[in-house]
C-alpha atoms as one frame of an Amber mdcrd trajectory, in Angstrom:
protein
 134.353  93.968 101.051 133.003  97.469 100.382 130.423  98.096  97.689 131.758
  99.610  94.500 130.795 103.247  94.087 128.282 103.962  91.369 128.424 106.961
  89.051 129.108 110.095  91.017 131.422 108.224  93.402 128.651 107.284  95.792
 127.996 103.810  97.154 124.684 101.982  97.192 121.832 102.952  99.479 119.274
 105.665 100.018 119.941 108.785  97.930 121.576 111.674  99.773 119.014 114.141
 101.089 116.068 111.873 100.276 113.121 111.805 102.649 112.681 108.098 103.244
 108.957 108.252 104.033 108.213 110.469 101.018 110.236 108.266  98.664 108.472
 105.171  99.949 105.088 106.868  99.476 106.121 107.931  95.949 106.997 104.334
  95.104 103.658 103.095  96.425 101.734 105.753  94.453 103.609 104.800  91.292
 103.030 101.095  91.926  99.300 101.667  92.456  99.098 103.548  89.153 101.111
 100.965  87.204  99.127  98.044  88.648  95.840  99.809  87.866  96.930 100.456
  84.277  98.780  97.237  83.424  97.671  94.674  85.984  99.820  93.018  88.620
 101.670  90.632  86.280 102.888  93.450  84.020 103.794  95.776  86.894 107.527
  95.119  87.089 110.165  96.976  89.089 111.379  98.878  86.029 107.908 100.218
  85.209 107.305 101.247  88.816 110.763 102.836  89.151 110.285 104.765  85.920
 106.872 106.052  87.034 108.311 107.079  90.425 111.295 108.798  88.795 113.767
 106.493  90.550 116.352 103.926  89.559 115.805 100.206  90.080 118.603 100.042
  92.677 116.883 102.811  94.632 113.621 100.858  94.453 115.409  97.828  95.888
 116.631  99.937  98.792 112.992 100.427  99.851 111.380  97.177  98.665 113.049
  93.844  97.943 110.278  92.367  95.797 107.216  93.346  93.832 105.224  91.183
  96.257 106.417  93.351  99.158 105.112  96.440  97.364 101.797  94.729  96.654
 101.481  93.634 100.292 101.916  97.269 101.369  99.235  98.376  98.910  96.847
  95.707 100.209  97.527  96.777 103.807  96.817 100.414 102.881  93.558  99.461
 101.156  92.499  97.324 104.124  93.177 100.210 106.509  91.112 102.614 104.407
  88.166 100.221 104.136  88.330  99.417 107.874  88.227 103.151 108.639  85.223
 103.625 106.336  83.425 100.741 108.057  84.171 102.191 111.509  82.742 105.554
 110.455  79.636 103.889 109.022  79.040 101.840 112.183  78.650 105.034 114.181
  75.437 105.859 112.311  71.981 104.786 113.458  70.120 103.826 110.261  71.116
 101.653 107.335  70.755 104.563 104.921  72.999 106.747 107.075  75.515 103.900
 107.424  75.661 103.414 103.642  75.858 107.140 102.990  78.665 107.574 105.529
  80.565 104.603 104.117  80.311 105.857 100.527  81.294 109.412 101.501  84.285
 108.171 103.484  85.351 105.832 100.663  85.061 108.635  98.117  87.544 110.734
 100.099
């Protein structure tokens, strides 16, 4: 059975002309902001969708659960910290390692 068209006569799915990677990144930015402001428990799909300027159904096209969004944010944070550590390890003294780590983390 085909999905019922939503307003505008279009079926469910990714919005026409949307850049999938950019929309996904926009959702993650919005989620990071909402979680930072409200905490994880209060960061619901509606709040994230509103911040991203998207509808809840569009959010569900990209992420099925709030936990999936959070897992992506954790993976991003891990990647950033791992990169900062790798940059710091290339230095010879503890002071240089710390300075490089802090500079990289600040970026």
